[in-house]
mmCIF file of C-alpha atoms in Angstrom:
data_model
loop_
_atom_site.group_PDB
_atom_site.id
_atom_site.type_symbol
_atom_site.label_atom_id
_atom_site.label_comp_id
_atom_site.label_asym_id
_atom_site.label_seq_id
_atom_site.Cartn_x
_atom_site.Cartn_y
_atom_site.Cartn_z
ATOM 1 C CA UNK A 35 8.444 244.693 92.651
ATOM 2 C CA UNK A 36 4.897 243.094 91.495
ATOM 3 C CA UNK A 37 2.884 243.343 94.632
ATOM 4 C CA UNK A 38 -0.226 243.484 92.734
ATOM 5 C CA UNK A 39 0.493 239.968 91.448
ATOM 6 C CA UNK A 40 0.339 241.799 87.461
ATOM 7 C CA UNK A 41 2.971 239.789 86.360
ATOM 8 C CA UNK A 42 2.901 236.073 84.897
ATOM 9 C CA UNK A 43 5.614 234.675 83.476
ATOM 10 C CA UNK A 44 6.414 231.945 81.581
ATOM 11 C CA UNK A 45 9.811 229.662 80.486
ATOM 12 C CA UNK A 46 9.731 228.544 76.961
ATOM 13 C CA UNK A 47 12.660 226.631 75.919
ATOM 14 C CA UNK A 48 10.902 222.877 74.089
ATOM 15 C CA UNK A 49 10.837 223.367 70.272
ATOM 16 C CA UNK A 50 9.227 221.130 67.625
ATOM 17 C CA UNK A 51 12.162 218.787 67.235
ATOM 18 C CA UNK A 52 13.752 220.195 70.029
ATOM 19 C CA UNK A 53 12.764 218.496 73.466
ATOM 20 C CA UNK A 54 15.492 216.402 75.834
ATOM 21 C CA UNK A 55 18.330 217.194 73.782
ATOM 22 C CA UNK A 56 18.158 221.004 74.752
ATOM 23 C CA UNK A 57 18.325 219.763 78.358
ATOM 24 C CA UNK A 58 21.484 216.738 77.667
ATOM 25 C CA UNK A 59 22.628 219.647 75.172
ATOM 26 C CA UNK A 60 24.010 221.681 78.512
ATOM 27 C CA UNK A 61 25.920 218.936 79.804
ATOM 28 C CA UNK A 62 27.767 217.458 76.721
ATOM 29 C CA UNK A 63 30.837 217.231 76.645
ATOM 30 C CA UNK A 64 30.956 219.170 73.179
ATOM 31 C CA UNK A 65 28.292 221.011 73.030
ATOM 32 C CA UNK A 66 28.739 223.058 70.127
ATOM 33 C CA UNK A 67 28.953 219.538 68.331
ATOM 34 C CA UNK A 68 24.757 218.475 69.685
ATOM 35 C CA UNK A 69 21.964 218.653 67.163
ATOM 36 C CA UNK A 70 20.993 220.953 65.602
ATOM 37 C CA UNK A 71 20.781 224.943 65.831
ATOM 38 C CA UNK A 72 17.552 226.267 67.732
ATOM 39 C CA UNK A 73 14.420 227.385 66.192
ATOM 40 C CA UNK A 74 13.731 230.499 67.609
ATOM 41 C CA UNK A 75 16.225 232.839 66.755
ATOM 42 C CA UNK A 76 17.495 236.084 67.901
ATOM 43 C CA UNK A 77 19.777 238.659 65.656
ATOM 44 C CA UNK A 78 20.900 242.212 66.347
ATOM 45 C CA UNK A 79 19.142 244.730 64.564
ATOM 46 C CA UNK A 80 20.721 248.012 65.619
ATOM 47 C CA UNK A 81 20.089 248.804 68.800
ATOM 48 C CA UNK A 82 17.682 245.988 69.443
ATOM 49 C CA UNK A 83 17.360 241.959 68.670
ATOM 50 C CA UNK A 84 14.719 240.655 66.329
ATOM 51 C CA UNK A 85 13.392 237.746 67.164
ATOM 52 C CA UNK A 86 11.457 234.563 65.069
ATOM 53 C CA UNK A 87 10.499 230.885 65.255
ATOM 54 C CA UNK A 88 8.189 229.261 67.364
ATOM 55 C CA UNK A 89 8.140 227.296 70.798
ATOM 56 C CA UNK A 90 6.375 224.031 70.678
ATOM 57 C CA UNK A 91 2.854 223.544 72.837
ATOM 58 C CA UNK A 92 4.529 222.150 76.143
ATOM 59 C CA UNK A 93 5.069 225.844 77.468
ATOM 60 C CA UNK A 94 4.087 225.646 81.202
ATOM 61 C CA UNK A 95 1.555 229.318 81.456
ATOM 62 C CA UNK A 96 2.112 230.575 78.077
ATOM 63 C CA UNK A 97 -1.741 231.115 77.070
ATOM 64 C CA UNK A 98 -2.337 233.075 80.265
ATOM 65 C CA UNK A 99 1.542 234.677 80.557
ATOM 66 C CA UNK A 100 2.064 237.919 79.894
ATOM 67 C CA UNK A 101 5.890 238.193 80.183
ATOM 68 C CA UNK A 102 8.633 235.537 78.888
ATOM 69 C CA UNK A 103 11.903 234.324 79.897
ATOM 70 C CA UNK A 104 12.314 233.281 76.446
ATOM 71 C CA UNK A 105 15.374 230.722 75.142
ATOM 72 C CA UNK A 106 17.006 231.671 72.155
ATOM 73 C CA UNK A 107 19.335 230.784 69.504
ATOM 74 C CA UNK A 108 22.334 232.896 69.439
ATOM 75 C CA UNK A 109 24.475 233.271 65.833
ATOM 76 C CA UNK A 110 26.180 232.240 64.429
ATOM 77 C CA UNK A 111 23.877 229.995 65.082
ATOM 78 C CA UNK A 112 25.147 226.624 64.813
ATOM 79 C CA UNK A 113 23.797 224.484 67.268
ATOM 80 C CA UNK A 114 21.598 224.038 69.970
ATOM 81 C CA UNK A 115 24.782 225.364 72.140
ATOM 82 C CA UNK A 116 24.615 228.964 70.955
ATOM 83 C CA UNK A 117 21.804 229.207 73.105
ATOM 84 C CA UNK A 118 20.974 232.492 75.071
ATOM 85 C CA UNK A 119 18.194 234.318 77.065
ATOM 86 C CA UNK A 120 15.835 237.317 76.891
ATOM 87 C CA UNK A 121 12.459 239.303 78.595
ATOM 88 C CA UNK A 122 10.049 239.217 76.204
ATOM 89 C CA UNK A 123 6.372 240.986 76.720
ATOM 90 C CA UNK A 124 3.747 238.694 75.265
ATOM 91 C CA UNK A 125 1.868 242.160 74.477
ATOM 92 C CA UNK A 126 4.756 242.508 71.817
ATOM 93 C CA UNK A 127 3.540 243.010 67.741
ATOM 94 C CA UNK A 128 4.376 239.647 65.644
ATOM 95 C CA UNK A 129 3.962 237.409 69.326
ATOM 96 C CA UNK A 130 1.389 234.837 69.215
ATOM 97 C CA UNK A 131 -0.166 233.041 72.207
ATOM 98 C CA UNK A 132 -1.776 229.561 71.118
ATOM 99 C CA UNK A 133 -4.612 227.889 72.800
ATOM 100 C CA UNK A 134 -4.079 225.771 76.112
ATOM 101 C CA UNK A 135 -3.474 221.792 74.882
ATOM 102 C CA UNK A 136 -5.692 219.046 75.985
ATOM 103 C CA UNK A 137 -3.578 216.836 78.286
ATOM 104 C CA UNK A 138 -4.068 213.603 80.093
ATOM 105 C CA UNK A 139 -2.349 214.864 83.320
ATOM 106 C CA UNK A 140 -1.383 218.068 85.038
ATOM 107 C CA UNK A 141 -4.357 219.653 83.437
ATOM 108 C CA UNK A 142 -4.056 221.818 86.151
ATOM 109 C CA UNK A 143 -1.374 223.924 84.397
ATOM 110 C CA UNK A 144 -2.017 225.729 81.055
ATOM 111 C CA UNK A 145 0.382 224.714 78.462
ATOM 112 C CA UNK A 146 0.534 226.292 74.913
ATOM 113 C CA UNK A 147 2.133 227.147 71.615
ATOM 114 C CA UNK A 148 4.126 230.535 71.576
ATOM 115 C CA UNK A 149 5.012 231.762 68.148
ATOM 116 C CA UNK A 150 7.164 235.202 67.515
ATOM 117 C CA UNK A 151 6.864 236.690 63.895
ATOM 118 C CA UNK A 152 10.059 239.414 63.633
ATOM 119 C CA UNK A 153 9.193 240.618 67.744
ATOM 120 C CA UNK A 154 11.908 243.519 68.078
ATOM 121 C CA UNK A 155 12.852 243.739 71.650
ATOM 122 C CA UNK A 156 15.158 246.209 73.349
ATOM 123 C CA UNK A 157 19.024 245.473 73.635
ATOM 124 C CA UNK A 158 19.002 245.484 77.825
ATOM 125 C CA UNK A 159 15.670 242.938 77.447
ATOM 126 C CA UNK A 160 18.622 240.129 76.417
ATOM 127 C CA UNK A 161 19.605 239.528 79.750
ATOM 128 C CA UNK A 162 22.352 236.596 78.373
ATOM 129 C CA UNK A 163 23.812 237.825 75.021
ATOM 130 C CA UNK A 164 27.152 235.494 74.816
ATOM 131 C CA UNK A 165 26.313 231.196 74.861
ATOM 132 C CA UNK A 166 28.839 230.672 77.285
ATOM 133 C CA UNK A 167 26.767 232.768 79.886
ATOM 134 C CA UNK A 168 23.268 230.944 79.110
ATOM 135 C CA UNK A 169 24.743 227.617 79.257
ATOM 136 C CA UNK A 170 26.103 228.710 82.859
ATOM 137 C CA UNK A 171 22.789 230.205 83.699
ATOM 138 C CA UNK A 172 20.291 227.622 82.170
ATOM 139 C CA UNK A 173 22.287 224.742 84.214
ATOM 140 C CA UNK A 174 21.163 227.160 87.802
ATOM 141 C CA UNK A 175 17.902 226.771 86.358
ATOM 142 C CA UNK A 176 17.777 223.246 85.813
ATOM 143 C CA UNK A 177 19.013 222.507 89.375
ATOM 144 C CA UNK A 178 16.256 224.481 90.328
ATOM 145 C CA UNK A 179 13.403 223.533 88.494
ATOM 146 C CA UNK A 180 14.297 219.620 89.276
ATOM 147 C CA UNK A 181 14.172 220.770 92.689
ATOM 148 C CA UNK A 182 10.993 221.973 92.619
ATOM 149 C CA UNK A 183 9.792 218.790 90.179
ATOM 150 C CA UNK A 184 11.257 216.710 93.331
ATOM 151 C CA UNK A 185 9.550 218.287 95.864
ATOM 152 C CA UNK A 186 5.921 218.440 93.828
ATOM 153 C CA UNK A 187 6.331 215.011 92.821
ATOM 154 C CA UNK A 188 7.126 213.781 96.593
ATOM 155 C CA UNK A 189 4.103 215.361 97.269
ATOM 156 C CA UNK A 190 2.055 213.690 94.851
ATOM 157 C CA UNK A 191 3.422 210.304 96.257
ATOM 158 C CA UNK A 192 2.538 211.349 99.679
ATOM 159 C CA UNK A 193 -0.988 211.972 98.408
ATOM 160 C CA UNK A 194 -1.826 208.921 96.929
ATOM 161 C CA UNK A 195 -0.079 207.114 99.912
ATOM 162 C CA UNK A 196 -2.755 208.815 102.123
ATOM 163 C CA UNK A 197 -5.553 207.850 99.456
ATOM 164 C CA UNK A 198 -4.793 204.361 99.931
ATOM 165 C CA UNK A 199 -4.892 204.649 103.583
ATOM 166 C CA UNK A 200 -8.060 206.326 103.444
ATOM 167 C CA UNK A 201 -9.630 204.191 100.785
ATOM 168 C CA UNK A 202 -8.339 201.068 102.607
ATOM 169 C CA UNK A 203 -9.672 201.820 106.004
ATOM 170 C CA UNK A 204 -13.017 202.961 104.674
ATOM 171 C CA UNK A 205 -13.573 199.954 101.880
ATOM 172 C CA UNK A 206 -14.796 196.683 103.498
ATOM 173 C CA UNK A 207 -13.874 193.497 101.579
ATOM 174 C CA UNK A 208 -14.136 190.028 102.789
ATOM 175 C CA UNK A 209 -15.768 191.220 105.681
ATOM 176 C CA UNK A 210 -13.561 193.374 107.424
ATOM 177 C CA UNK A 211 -11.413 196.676 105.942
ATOM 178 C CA UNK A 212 -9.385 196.074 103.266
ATOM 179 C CA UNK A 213 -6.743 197.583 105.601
ATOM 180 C CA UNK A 214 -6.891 195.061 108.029
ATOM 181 C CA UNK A 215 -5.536 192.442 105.530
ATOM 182 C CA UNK A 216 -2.091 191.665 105.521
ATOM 183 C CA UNK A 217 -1.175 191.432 102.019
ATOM 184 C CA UNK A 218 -2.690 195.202 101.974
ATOM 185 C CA UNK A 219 -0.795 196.075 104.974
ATOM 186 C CA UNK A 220 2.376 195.019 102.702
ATOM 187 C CA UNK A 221 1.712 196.918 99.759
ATOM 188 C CA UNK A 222 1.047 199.833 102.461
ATOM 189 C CA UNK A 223 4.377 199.288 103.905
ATOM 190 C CA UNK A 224 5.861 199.201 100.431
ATOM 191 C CA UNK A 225 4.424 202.759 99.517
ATOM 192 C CA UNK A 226 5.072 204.442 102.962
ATOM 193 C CA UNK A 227 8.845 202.949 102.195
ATOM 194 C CA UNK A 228 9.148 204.961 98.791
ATOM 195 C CA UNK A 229 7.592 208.050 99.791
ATOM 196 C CA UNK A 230 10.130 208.671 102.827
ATOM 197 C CA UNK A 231 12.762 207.746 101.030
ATOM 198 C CA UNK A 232 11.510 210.072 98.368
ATOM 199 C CA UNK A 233 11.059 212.733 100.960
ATOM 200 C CA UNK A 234 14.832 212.623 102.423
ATOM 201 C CA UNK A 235 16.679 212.382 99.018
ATOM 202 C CA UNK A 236 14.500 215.227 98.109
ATOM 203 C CA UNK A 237 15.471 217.262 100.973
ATOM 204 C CA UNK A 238 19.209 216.096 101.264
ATOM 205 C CA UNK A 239 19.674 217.296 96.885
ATOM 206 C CA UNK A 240 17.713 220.423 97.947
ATOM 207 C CA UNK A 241 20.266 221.538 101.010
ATOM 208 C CA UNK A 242 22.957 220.621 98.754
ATOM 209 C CA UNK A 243 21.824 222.641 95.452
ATOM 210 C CA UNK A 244 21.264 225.286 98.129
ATOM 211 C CA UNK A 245 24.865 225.823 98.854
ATOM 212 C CA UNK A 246 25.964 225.744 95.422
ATOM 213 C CA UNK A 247 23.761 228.069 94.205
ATOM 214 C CA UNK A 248 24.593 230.671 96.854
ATOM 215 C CA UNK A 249 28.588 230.112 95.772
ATOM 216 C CA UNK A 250 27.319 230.114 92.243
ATOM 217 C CA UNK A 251 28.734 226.544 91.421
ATOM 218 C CA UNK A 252 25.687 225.107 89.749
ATOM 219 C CA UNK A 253 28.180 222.879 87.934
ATOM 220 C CA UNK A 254 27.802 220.763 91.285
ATOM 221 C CA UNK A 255 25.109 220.374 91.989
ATOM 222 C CA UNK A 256 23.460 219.850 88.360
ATOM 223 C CA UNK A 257 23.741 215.552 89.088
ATOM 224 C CA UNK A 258 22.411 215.401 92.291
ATOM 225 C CA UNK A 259 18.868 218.083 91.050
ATOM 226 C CA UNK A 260 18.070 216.061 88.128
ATOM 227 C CA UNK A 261 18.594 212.622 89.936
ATOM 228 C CA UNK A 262 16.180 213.983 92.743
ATOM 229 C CA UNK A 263 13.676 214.245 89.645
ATOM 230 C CA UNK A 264 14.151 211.219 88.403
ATOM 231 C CA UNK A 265 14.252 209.485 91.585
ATOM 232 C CA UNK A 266 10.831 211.298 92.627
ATOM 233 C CA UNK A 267 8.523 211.651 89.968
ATOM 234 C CA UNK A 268 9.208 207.716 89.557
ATOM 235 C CA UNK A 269 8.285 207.056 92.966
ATOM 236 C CA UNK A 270 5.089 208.951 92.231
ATOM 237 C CA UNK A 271 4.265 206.960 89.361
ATOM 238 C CA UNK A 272 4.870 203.317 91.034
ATOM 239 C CA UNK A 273 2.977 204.876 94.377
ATOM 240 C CA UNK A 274 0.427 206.271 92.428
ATOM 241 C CA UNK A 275 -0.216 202.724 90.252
ATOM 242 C CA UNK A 276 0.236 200.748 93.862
ATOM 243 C CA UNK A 277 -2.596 203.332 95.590
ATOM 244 C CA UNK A 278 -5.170 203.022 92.278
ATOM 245 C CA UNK A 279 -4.801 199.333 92.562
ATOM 246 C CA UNK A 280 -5.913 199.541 96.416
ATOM 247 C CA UNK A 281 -9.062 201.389 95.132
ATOM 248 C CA UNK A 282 -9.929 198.985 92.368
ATOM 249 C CA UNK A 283 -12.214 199.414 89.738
ATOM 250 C CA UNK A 284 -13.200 203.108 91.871
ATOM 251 C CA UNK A 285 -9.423 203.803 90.959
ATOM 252 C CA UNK A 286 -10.437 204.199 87.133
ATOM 253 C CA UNK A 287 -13.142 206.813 88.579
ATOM 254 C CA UNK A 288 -13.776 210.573 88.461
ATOM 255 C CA UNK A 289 -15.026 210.569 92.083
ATOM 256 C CA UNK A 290 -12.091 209.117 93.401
ATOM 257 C CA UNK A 291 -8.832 211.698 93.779
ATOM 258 C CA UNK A 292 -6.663 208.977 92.986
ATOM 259 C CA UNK A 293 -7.995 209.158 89.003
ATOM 260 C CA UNK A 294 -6.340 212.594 88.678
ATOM 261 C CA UNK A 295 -2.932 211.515 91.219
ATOM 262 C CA UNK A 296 -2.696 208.351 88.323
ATOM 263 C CA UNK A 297 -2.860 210.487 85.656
ATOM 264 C CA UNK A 298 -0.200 213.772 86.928
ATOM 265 C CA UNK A 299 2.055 211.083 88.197
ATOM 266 C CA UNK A 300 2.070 209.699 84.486
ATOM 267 C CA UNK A 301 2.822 213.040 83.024
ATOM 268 C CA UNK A 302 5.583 213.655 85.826
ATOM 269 C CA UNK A 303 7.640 211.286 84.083
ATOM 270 C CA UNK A 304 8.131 212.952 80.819
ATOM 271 C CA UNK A 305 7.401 217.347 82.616
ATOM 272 C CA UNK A 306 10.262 219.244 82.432
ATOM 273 C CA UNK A 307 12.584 216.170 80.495
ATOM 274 C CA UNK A 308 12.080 212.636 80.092
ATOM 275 C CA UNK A 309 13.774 210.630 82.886
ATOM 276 C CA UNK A 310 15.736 208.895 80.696
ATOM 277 C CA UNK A 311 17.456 212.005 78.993
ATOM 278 C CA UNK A 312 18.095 213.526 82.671
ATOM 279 C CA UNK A 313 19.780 210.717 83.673
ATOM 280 C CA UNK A 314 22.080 210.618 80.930
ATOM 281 C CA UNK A 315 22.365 214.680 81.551
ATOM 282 C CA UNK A 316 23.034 213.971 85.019
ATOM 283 C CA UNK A 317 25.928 210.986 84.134
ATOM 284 C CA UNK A 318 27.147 213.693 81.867
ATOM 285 C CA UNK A 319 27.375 215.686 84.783
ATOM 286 C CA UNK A 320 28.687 214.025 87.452
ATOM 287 C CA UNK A 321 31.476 212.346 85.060
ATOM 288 C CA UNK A 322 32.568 216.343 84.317
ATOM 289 C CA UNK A 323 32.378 217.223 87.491
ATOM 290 C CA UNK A 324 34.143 214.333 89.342
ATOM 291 C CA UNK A 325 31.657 214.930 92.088
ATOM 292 C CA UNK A 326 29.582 211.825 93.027
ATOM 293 C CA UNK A 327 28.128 212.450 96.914
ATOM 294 C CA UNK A 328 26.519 215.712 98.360
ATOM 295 C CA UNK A 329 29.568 216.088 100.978
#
């Protein structure tokens, strides 16, 4: 139990050449048959596992982490299927932490290069040692982490919805607040439109993943968490662009919150998977499954 708030962690799983297709890699059909094998590999070395390669620069906390939930590639190694999952102190010999990247958007969260040069970790640290159990695990994940990108990303909507009603009601144009025109009023209307709608999907997928993750059937509920993503963080993008347009030129601004909602919006739509590869994940899915509603 951390009460003291000593540990960070951190997730890496994006490679080099290794980016949606680890994420539509869980739900195809073959598996074993998808890309290639993994670059960071782990092999037992008598009572332990070795561990080398490197995970690419889009690691959400790894320059400031100091513990890893780290993705590996299982042998025989033979495809991006053998995949399994291990604790990994970033205090390790042969682990390297790379600097944070310079981002357009969500600069708010430090992402970096991690890089492990023959890290020997303890047999118990590899929590999920066979690929069949880390595909079953890393699909709980997903649900959950699209959860969360669905919620954050519904927030970000509502935020620049509330920009644009602040900007509009403060900004006089034409003589009178911008708000009080009607073709603003519309494009108001439009925007509160997308972010409820955002808002209840968001919370209907998130009841629903839920219950399947309490009776441990993420395979249901895999569809429904990645089209909440998709479905959000693309509302946040069009609400975002809607709300900057409001502000006008002040929209391309530093001193205008917007600036910043414009730019993590634009980053939401490639964060955790690019919405076109989790849609195909989630067709994937909810072809397997045979499961197409939340009932």
């Amino acid at each position: 139990e951390d009460t003291e708030g000593k540990y960070h962690g951190c997730w890496p799983v994006i490679e080099e050449a290794h980016g949606s297709d680890y994420v539509i890699g869980m739900s195809y059909p073959h598996p074993e048959e998808f890309g290639s094998k993994g670059f960071v590999t782990a092999d037992r070395d008598g009572d332990g596992w070795v561990i080398n390669g490197a995970k690419s620069y889009w690691t959400s906390s790894a320059p400031c982490a100091n513990y890893a939930f780290l993705i590996v590639n299982l042998p025989p190694h033979r495809s991006i299927a053998d995949i399994g999952g291990c604790i990994v102190p970033l205090t390790l010999p042969g682990v390297t932490q790379g600097p944070p990247i310079d981002k357009l958007g969500l600069r708010d969260d430090p992402q970096g290069e991690l890089a492990f040069d023959n890290v020997r970790i303890p047999a118990h640290y590899m929590l999920l040692a066979e690929p069949v159990f880390g595909r079953f695990a890393t699909k709980g994940v997903i649900s959950s982490t699209s959860c969360g990108m669905a919620c954050m990303f519904t927030g970000l909507a509502r935020a620049a919805f509330e920009e644009a009603l602040k900007y509009t009601r403060e900004r006089v144009q034409g003589g009178r607040p911008l708000i009080e025109h009607d073709v603003v009023k519309l494009k108001l209307s439009d925007m509160f439109l997308k972010v409820e709608t955002a808002r209840y999907f968001t919370r209907v997928v998130l009841r629903h993943v839920s219950e399947r993750s309490r009776a441990l059937t993420f395979d249901q509920s895999t569809a429904h968490a990645l089209s909440a993503q998709v479905y959000a963080t693309n509302i946040a993008y069009e609400v975002a662009h809607q709300s900057r347009q409001l502000h006008g030129a002040n929209g391309l601004t530093k001193d205008y919150l917007i600036e910043k909602l414009y730019r993590d919006a634009t980053a939401g739509l490639m964060e955790d998977g690019a919405n076109e590869a989790l849609s195909l994940e989630a067709a994937y899915s909810f072809l397997e499954e045979g499961r197409y509603t939340t009932e």
